[in-house]
Amino acid sequence: GGQLDTLWPTIANAGWEQRKGAGGGRFMMVGTNNRAIFAGMVAGVKFFHSLGAERVFARTRELADRVVAHVARRSYLELVTPQDSRCYHAMISFKIVRGDIDKAMAEVKARRINLLGGARPRVSCHIHTRPADLDTLFEIFDGFEQLPSRAR
């Protein structure tokens, strides 16, 4: 009992609602375990700790600030994420208000840049995100800014 009775999983799995006798094990009913996934997760946690939280957060914040600066310099983009830096960290969202979004997104995909796209893209800055990739993303958008916009 205790705290485990009030805990809810963020990912539903078989048996999570069975509270009698399972204890915390009820949150581990994930089917056949994939050892590679768990090994990767452990390696990621070790990597995070080897760098230190302060360095990781500083890096992702620096990258997010770079995205905000890119958006601010372009009249065809409009920041959706609040401009107050206290209100964001590593994810930045903006609107594309002019240009051929479909062609721009096709080029983003062709260049193998991972982006939650559409008329309102979201850029997630991770420790491994390269500043040059962010620069390339906005260069791609610049190339499609003058093309006719699709209906939104």
Coordinates of N, CA and C in Angstrom, one line a residue:
G1 N 0.7 -1.2 0.0 CA 0.0 0.0 0.0 C 0.8 1.3 0.0
G2 N 0.3 2.2 0.8 CA 0.9 3.5 0.9 C 0.9 4.3 -0.4
Q3 N 2.0 4.9 -0.7 CA 2.2 5.7 -1.9 C 1.9 5.0 -3.2
L4 N 2.2 3.7 -3.3 CA 2.0 3.0 -4.5 C 0.5 2.9 -4.9
D5 N -0.4 3.0 -3.9 CA -1.8 2.9 -4.2 C -2.3 4.2 -4.8
T6 N -1.6 5.3 -4.7 CA -2.0 6.6 -5.3 C -1.3 6.9 -6.6
L7 N -0.3 6.1 -6.9 CA 0.5 6.3 -8.1 C -0.2 5.9 -9.4
W8 N -0.1 6.7 -10.4 CA -0.7 6.3 -11.7 C 0.5 6.3 -12.7
P9 N 0.5 5.3 -13.6 CA 1.6 5.3 -14.6 C 1.4 6.3 -15.7
T10 N 2.4 6.7 -16.3 CA 2.3 7.6 -17.4 C 2.1 6.9 -18.7
I11 N 2.4 5.6 -18.7 CA 2.2 4.7 -19.9 C 1.4 3.5 -19.3
A12 N 0.2 3.3 -19.9 CA -0.7 2.2 -19.4 C -0.1 0.9 -19.9
N13 N -0.1 -0.1 -19.1 CA 0.4 -1.4 -19.5 C -0.5 -2.4 -18.8
A14 N -0.4 -3.7 -19.2 CA -1.2 -4.7 -18.7 C -1.0 -4.8 -17.2
G15 N -2.1 -4.9 -16.5 CA -2.1 -5.1 -15.0 C -1.8 -3.9 -14.1
W16 N -1.7 -2.7 -14.7 CA -1.3 -1.6 -13.8 C -2.4 -1.3 -12.8
E17 N -3.6 -1.7 -13.1 CA -4.7 -1.4 -12.2 C -4.9 -2.4 -11.1
Q18 N -4.1 -3.5 -11.2 CA -4.2 -4.6 -10.2 C -3.3 -4.2 -9.0
R19 N -4.0 -3.7 -7.9 CA -3.2 -3.2 -6.8 C -2.9 -4.2 -5.7
K20 N -3.6 -5.3 -5.6 CA -3.4 -6.3 -4.6 C -2.2 -7.1 -4.8
G21 N -1.2 -7.1 -4.0 CA 0.0 -8.0 -4.0 C 1.0 -7.7 -5.1
A22 N 0.8 -6.7 -6.0 CA 1.8 -6.5 -7.0 C 2.8 -5.5 -6.6
G23 N 2.5 -4.5 -5.7 CA 3.4 -3.5 -5.4 C 3.8 -2.7 -6.6
G24 N 5.0 -2.2 -6.6 CA 5.5 -1.5 -7.7 C 5.7 -2.3 -9.0
G25 N 5.7 -3.6 -8.9 CA 5.9 -4.5 -10.0 C 4.7 -4.3 -11.1
R26 N 3.6 -3.8 -10.6 CA 2.5 -3.6 -11.5 C 2.8 -2.6 -12.6
F27 N 3.8 -1.8 -12.4 CA 4.1 -0.8 -13.4 C 5.2 -1.3 -14.4
M28 N 5.6 -2.5 -14.2 CA 6.6 -3.1 -15.0 C 6.1 -4.2 -16.0
M29 N 4.8 -4.2 -16.1 CA 4.1 -5.2 -17.0 C 4.2 -4.7 -18.5
V30 N 5.3 -4.8 -19.1 CA 5.5 -4.2 -20.4 C 5.6 -5.2 -21.5
G31 N 5.3 -6.4 -21.2 CA 5.4 -7.5 -22.2 C 6.9 -7.9 -22.3
T32 N 7.2 -8.4 -23.5 CA 8.6 -8.9 -23.7 C 9.6 -7.7 -23.6
N33 N 10.5 -7.8 -22.7 CA 11.4 -6.7 -22.5 C 12.4 -6.7 -23.7
N34 N 12.8 -5.5 -24.1 CA 13.8 -5.3 -25.1 C 15.0 -4.8 -24.4
R35 N 16.0 -5.7 -24.3 CA 17.2 -5.4 -23.5 C 17.9 -4.2 -24.1
A36 N 17.9 -4.0 -25.4 CA 18.6 -2.9 -26.0 C 18.0 -1.6 -25.6
I37 N 16.7 -1.5 -25.5 CA 16.0 -0.3 -25.0 C 16.5 0.1 -23.6
F38 N 16.5 -0.9 -22.7 CA 16.9 -0.6 -21.3 C 18.4 -0.3 -21.3
A39 N 19.2 -1.0 -22.1 CA 20.7 -0.7 -22.1 C 20.9 0.8 -22.6
G40 N 20.1 1.2 -23.6 CA 20.2 2.5 -24.2 C 19.8 3.6 -23.2
M41 N 18.7 3.3 -22.4 CA 18.3 4.2 -21.4 C 19.3 4.4 -20.3
V42 N 19.9 3.3 -19.9 CA 20.9 3.3 -18.8 C 22.1 4.1 -19.3
A43 N 22.5 3.9 -20.6 CA 23.7 4.6 -21.2 C 23.4 6.1 -21.2
G44 N 22.1 6.4 -21.6 CA 21.7 7.8 -21.6 C 21.8 8.5 -20.3
V45 N 21.3 7.8 -19.3 CA 21.4 8.4 -17.9 C 22.8 8.6 -17.5
K46 N 23.7 7.6 -17.8 CA 25.1 7.7 -17.4 C 25.7 8.9 -18.1
F47 N 25.4 9.0 -19.4 CA 25.9 10.2 -20.2 C 25.5 11.5 -19.6
F48 N 24.2 11.6 -19.3 CA 23.7 12.8 -18.6 C 24.5 13.1 -17.3
H49 N 24.6 12.1 -16.5 CA 25.4 12.3 -15.2 C 26.8 12.7 -15.5
S50 N 27.4 12.1 -16.5 CA 28.9 12.4 -16.8 C 29.0 13.8 -17.2
L51 N 28.0 14.4 -17.9 CA 28.1 15.8 -18.3 C 27.7 16.7 -17.2
G52 N 26.8 16.3 -16.4 CA 26.2 17.1 -15.3 C 25.0 17.9 -15.8
A53 N 24.0 18.0 -14.9 CA 22.7 18.6 -15.3 C 22.9 20.1 -15.7
E54 N 23.8 20.8 -15.0 CA 24.0 22.2 -15.3 C 24.5 22.4 -16.8
R55 N 25.4 21.6 -17.2 CA 25.9 21.7 -18.6 C 24.9 21.3 -19.6
V56 N 24.1 20.3 -19.3 CA 23.1 19.8 -20.2 C 22.0 20.9 -20.4
F57 N 21.6 21.5 -19.3 CA 20.5 22.5 -19.3 C 21.1 23.8 -20.0
A58 N 22.3 24.1 -19.7 CA 22.9 25.3 -20.4 C 23.0 25.1 -21.9
R59 N 23.4 23.9 -22.3 CA 23.5 23.7 -23.8 C 22.1 23.7 -24.4
T60 N 21.1 23.1 -23.9 CA 19.8 23.0 -24.5 C 19.2 24.4 -24.5
R61 N 19.5 25.2 -23.5 CA 18.9 26.6 -23.4 C 19.6 27.5 -24.4
E62 N 20.9 27.3 -24.6 CA 21.7 28.1 -25.6 C 21.1 27.8 -27.0
L63 N 20.8 26.5 -27.3 CA 20.3 26.2 -28.6 C 18.9 26.7 -28.8
A64 N 18.1 26.7 -27.7 CA 16.7 27.2 -27.8 C 16.8 28.8 -28.1
D65 N 17.7 29.4 -27.4 CA 17.8 30.9 -27.6 C 18.3 31.2 -29.0
R66 N 19.0 30.3 -29.6 CA 19.5 30.4 -31.0 C 18.3 30.3 -31.9
V67 N 17.3 29.4 -31.6 CA 16.1 29.3 -32.5 C 15.3 30.5 -32.3
V68 N 15.1 31.0 -31.1 CA 14.3 32.3 -30.9 C 14.9 33.4 -31.7
A69 N 16.3 33.5 -31.7 CA 16.9 34.6 -32.4 C 16.7 34.4 -34.0
H70 N 16.7 33.2 -34.4 CA 16.5 32.9 -35.9 C 15.0 33.4 -36.2
V71 N 14.1 33.0 -35.4 CA 12.7 33.4 -35.7 C 12.5 34.9 -35.6
A72 N 13.1 35.6 -34.7 CA 13.0 37.0 -34.5 C 13.5 37.8 -35.7
R73 N 14.5 37.2 -36.4 CA 15.1 37.9 -37.6 C 14.3 37.7 -38.9
R74 N 13.2 36.9 -38.9 CA 12.5 36.6 -40.1 C 11.1 37.1 -40.0
S75 N 10.7 38.0 -40.9 CA 9.4 38.6 -40.9 C 8.3 37.6 -41.3
Y76 N 8.6 36.5 -41.9 CA 7.6 35.5 -42.3 C 7.4 34.4 -41.2
L77 N 8.1 34.6 -40.1 CA 7.9 33.7 -39.0 C 7.4 34.5 -37.8
E78 N 6.5 33.8 -37.0 CA 6.0 34.4 -35.8 C 6.2 33.5 -34.6
L79 N 6.8 33.9 -33.6 CA 7.1 33.1 -32.4 C 5.8 32.8 -31.7
V80 N 5.5 31.5 -31.4 CA 4.4 31.1 -30.6 C 4.8 30.9 -29.1
T81 N 6.0 30.4 -28.9 CA 6.5 30.3 -27.6 C 6.6 31.7 -27.0
P82 N 6.3 31.9 -25.7 CA 6.5 33.2 -25.1 C 7.9 33.7 -25.3
Q83 N 8.0 35.0 -25.5 CA 9.4 35.6 -25.7 C 10.1 35.7 -24.4
D84 N 9.4 35.7 -23.3 CA 10.0 35.8 -22.0 C 10.8 34.5 -21.7
S85 N 12.1 34.6 -21.6 CA 13.0 33.4 -21.5 C 12.7 32.6 -20.2
R86 N 12.0 33.2 -19.3 CA 11.6 32.4 -18.1 C 10.5 31.4 -18.4
C87 N 9.8 31.5 -19.6 CA 8.7 30.7 -19.9 C 9.0 29.6 -20.9
Y88 N 10.3 29.4 -21.3 CA 10.6 28.3 -22.2 C 12.0 27.8 -21.8
H89 N 12.2 26.6 -22.3 CA 13.6 26.0 -22.1 C 14.1 25.4 -23.4
A90 N 13.7 24.2 -23.8 CA 14.4 23.6 -24.9 C 13.5 23.3 -26.1
M91 N 12.2 23.7 -26.0 CA 11.3 23.5 -27.1 C 10.7 24.9 -27.5
I92 N 10.8 25.1 -28.8 CA 10.4 26.4 -29.3 C 9.4 26.2 -30.5
S93 N 8.3 26.9 -30.4 CA 7.3 26.8 -31.5 C 7.1 28.1 -32.1
F94 N 6.8 28.1 -33.4 CA 6.6 29.3 -34.2 C 5.6 29.0 -35.3
K95 N 5.1 30.1 -35.9 CA 4.2 29.9 -37.1 C 4.9 30.4 -38.3
I96 N 4.7 29.7 -39.4 CA 5.1 30.2 -40.7 C 3.9 30.9 -41.3
V97 N 4.1 32.2 -41.4 CA 2.9 33.0 -41.9 C 3.0 33.4 -43.4
R98 N 4.1 33.1 -44.0 CA 4.2 33.3 -45.4 C 5.2 32.4 -46.0
G99 N 4.9 31.8 -47.2 CA 5.8 30.9 -47.9 C 5.1 29.6 -48.2
D100 N 5.8 28.7 -48.9 CA 5.3 27.4 -49.3 C 5.7 26.4 -48.2
I101 N 4.8 26.2 -47.3 CA 5.1 25.3 -46.2 C 5.3 23.9 -46.6
D102 N 4.5 23.4 -47.5 CA 4.6 22.0 -47.9 C 6.0 21.7 -48.6
K103 N 6.4 22.6 -49.5 CA 7.7 22.4 -50.1 C 8.8 22.6 -49.1
A104 N 8.7 23.5 -48.2 CA 9.7 23.7 -47.2 C 9.9 22.4 -46.3
M105 N 8.7 21.9 -45.9 CA 8.8 20.7 -45.1 C 9.3 19.5 -45.8
A106 N 9.0 19.4 -47.1 CA 9.6 18.3 -47.9 C 11.1 18.4 -48.0
E107 N 11.6 19.6 -48.1 CA 13.1 19.8 -48.1 C 13.7 19.5 -46.7
V108 N 13.0 19.9 -45.7 CA 13.5 19.6 -44.3 C 13.6 18.0 -44.2
K109 N 12.5 17.3 -44.6 CA 12.6 15.9 -44.6 C 13.7 15.3 -45.4
A110 N 13.8 15.8 -46.6 CA 14.9 15.3 -47.6 C 16.3 15.5 -47.0
R111 N 16.4 16.6 -46.2 CA 17.7 16.8 -45.5 C 17.9 16.1 -44.2
R112 N 16.9 15.3 -43.9 CA 16.9 14.4 -42.7 C 17.0 15.2 -41.4
I113 N 16.3 16.3 -41.4 CA 16.2 17.1 -40.1 C 14.9 16.8 -39.5
N114 N 15.0 16.3 -38.2 CA 13.8 15.9 -37.5 C 13.1 17.2 -36.9
L115 N 11.8 17.3 -37.3 CA 11.1 18.5 -36.9 C 9.6 18.2 -36.9
L116 N 8.9 18.6 -35.8 CA 7.5 18.5 -35.8 C 7.0 19.7 -36.7
G117 N 6.6 19.4 -37.9 CA 6.4 20.4 -38.9 C 5.0 20.9 -39.1
G118 N 4.7 21.4 -40.3 CA 3.4 22.0 -40.6 C 3.5 23.5 -40.5
A119 N 2.4 24.2 -40.5 CA 2.3 25.6 -40.4 C 2.8 26.2 -39.1
R120 N 2.9 25.3 -38.1 CA 3.4 25.7 -36.7 C 4.4 24.7 -36.2
P121 N 5.6 24.8 -36.8 CA 6.7 23.8 -36.4 C 7.1 24.0 -34.9
R122 N 7.6 22.9 -34.4 CA 8.2 22.9 -33.0 C 9.6 22.3 -33.1
V123 N 10.5 23.1 -32.6 CA 11.9 22.6 -32.6 C 12.3 22.2 -31.2
S124 N 12.7 21.0 -31.1 CA 13.2 20.4 -29.8 C 14.7 20.4 -29.8
C125 N 15.3 21.2 -28.9 CA 16.7 21.3 -28.8 C 17.2 20.3 -27.8
H126 N 18.0 19.3 -28.2 CA 18.6 18.3 -27.4 C 20.1 18.5 -27.2
I127 N 20.7 17.8 -26.3 CA 22.1 18.0 -26.0 C 22.9 17.7 -27.3
H128 N 22.4 16.8 -28.1 CA 23.1 16.4 -29.4 C 22.8 17.2 -30.6
T129 N 21.8 18.2 -30.4 CA 21.5 19.0 -31.6 C 22.7 19.9 -32.0
R130 N 23.0 19.9 -33.2 CA 24.1 20.7 -33.7 C 23.6 22.1 -34.1
P131 N 24.3 23.2 -33.7 CA 23.9 24.5 -34.1 C 23.8 24.7 -35.6
A132 N 24.7 24.0 -36.3 CA 24.7 24.1 -37.8 C 23.4 23.5 -38.4
D133 N 22.8 22.5 -37.7 CA 21.5 22.0 -38.2 C 20.4 23.0 -38.0
L134 N 20.5 23.7 -36.9 CA 19.4 24.8 -36.7 C 19.6 25.8 -37.7
D135 N 20.8 26.2 -38.0 CA 21.1 27.2 -39.1 C 20.6 26.7 -40.4
T136 N 20.8 25.5 -40.7 CA 20.4 24.9 -42.0 C 18.8 24.9 -42.1
L137 N 18.2 24.6 -41.0 CA 16.7 24.6 -41.0 C 16.2 25.9 -41.4
F138 N 16.7 27.0 -40.8 CA 16.2 28.3 -41.2 C 16.6 28.8 -42.6
E139 N 17.7 28.3 -43.1 CA 18.1 28.5 -44.4 C 17.1 27.9 -45.4
I140 N 16.7 26.7 -45.1 CA 15.7 26.0 -45.9 C 14.4 26.8 -45.9
F141 N 13.9 27.3 -44.7 CA 12.7 28.1 -44.7 C 12.9 29.4 -45.5
D142 N 14.1 30.0 -45.4 CA 14.4 31.2 -46.2 C 14.2 31.0 -47.7
G143 N 14.6 29.8 -48.2 CA 14.4 29.5 -49.6 C 13.0 29.3 -50.1
F144 N 12.1 29.1 -49.2 CA 10.7 29.0 -49.6 C 9.8 30.1 -49.1
E145 N 10.4 31.1 -48.6 CA 9.6 32.2 -48.0 C 8.9 33.0 -49.1
Q146 N 9.5 33.2 -50.3 CA 8.9 34.0 -51.3 C 7.8 33.3 -52.2
L147 N 7.8 31.9 -52.0 CA 6.8 31.2 -52.8 C 5.4 31.4 -52.3
P148 N 4.4 31.2 -53.1 CA 3.0 31.5 -52.7 C 2.6 30.6 -51.5
S149 N 1.9 31.1 -50.6 CA 1.5 30.4 -49.4 C 0.3 29.5 -49.7
R150 N 0.2 28.4 -49.1 CA -1.0 27.5 -49.2 C -2.1 28.1 -48.3
A151 N -3.3 27.7 -48.5 CA -4.4 28.1 -47.6 C -4.2 27.5 -46.3
R152 N -4.4 28.2 -45.2 CA -4.2 27.7 -43.8 C -5.6 27.5 -43.2

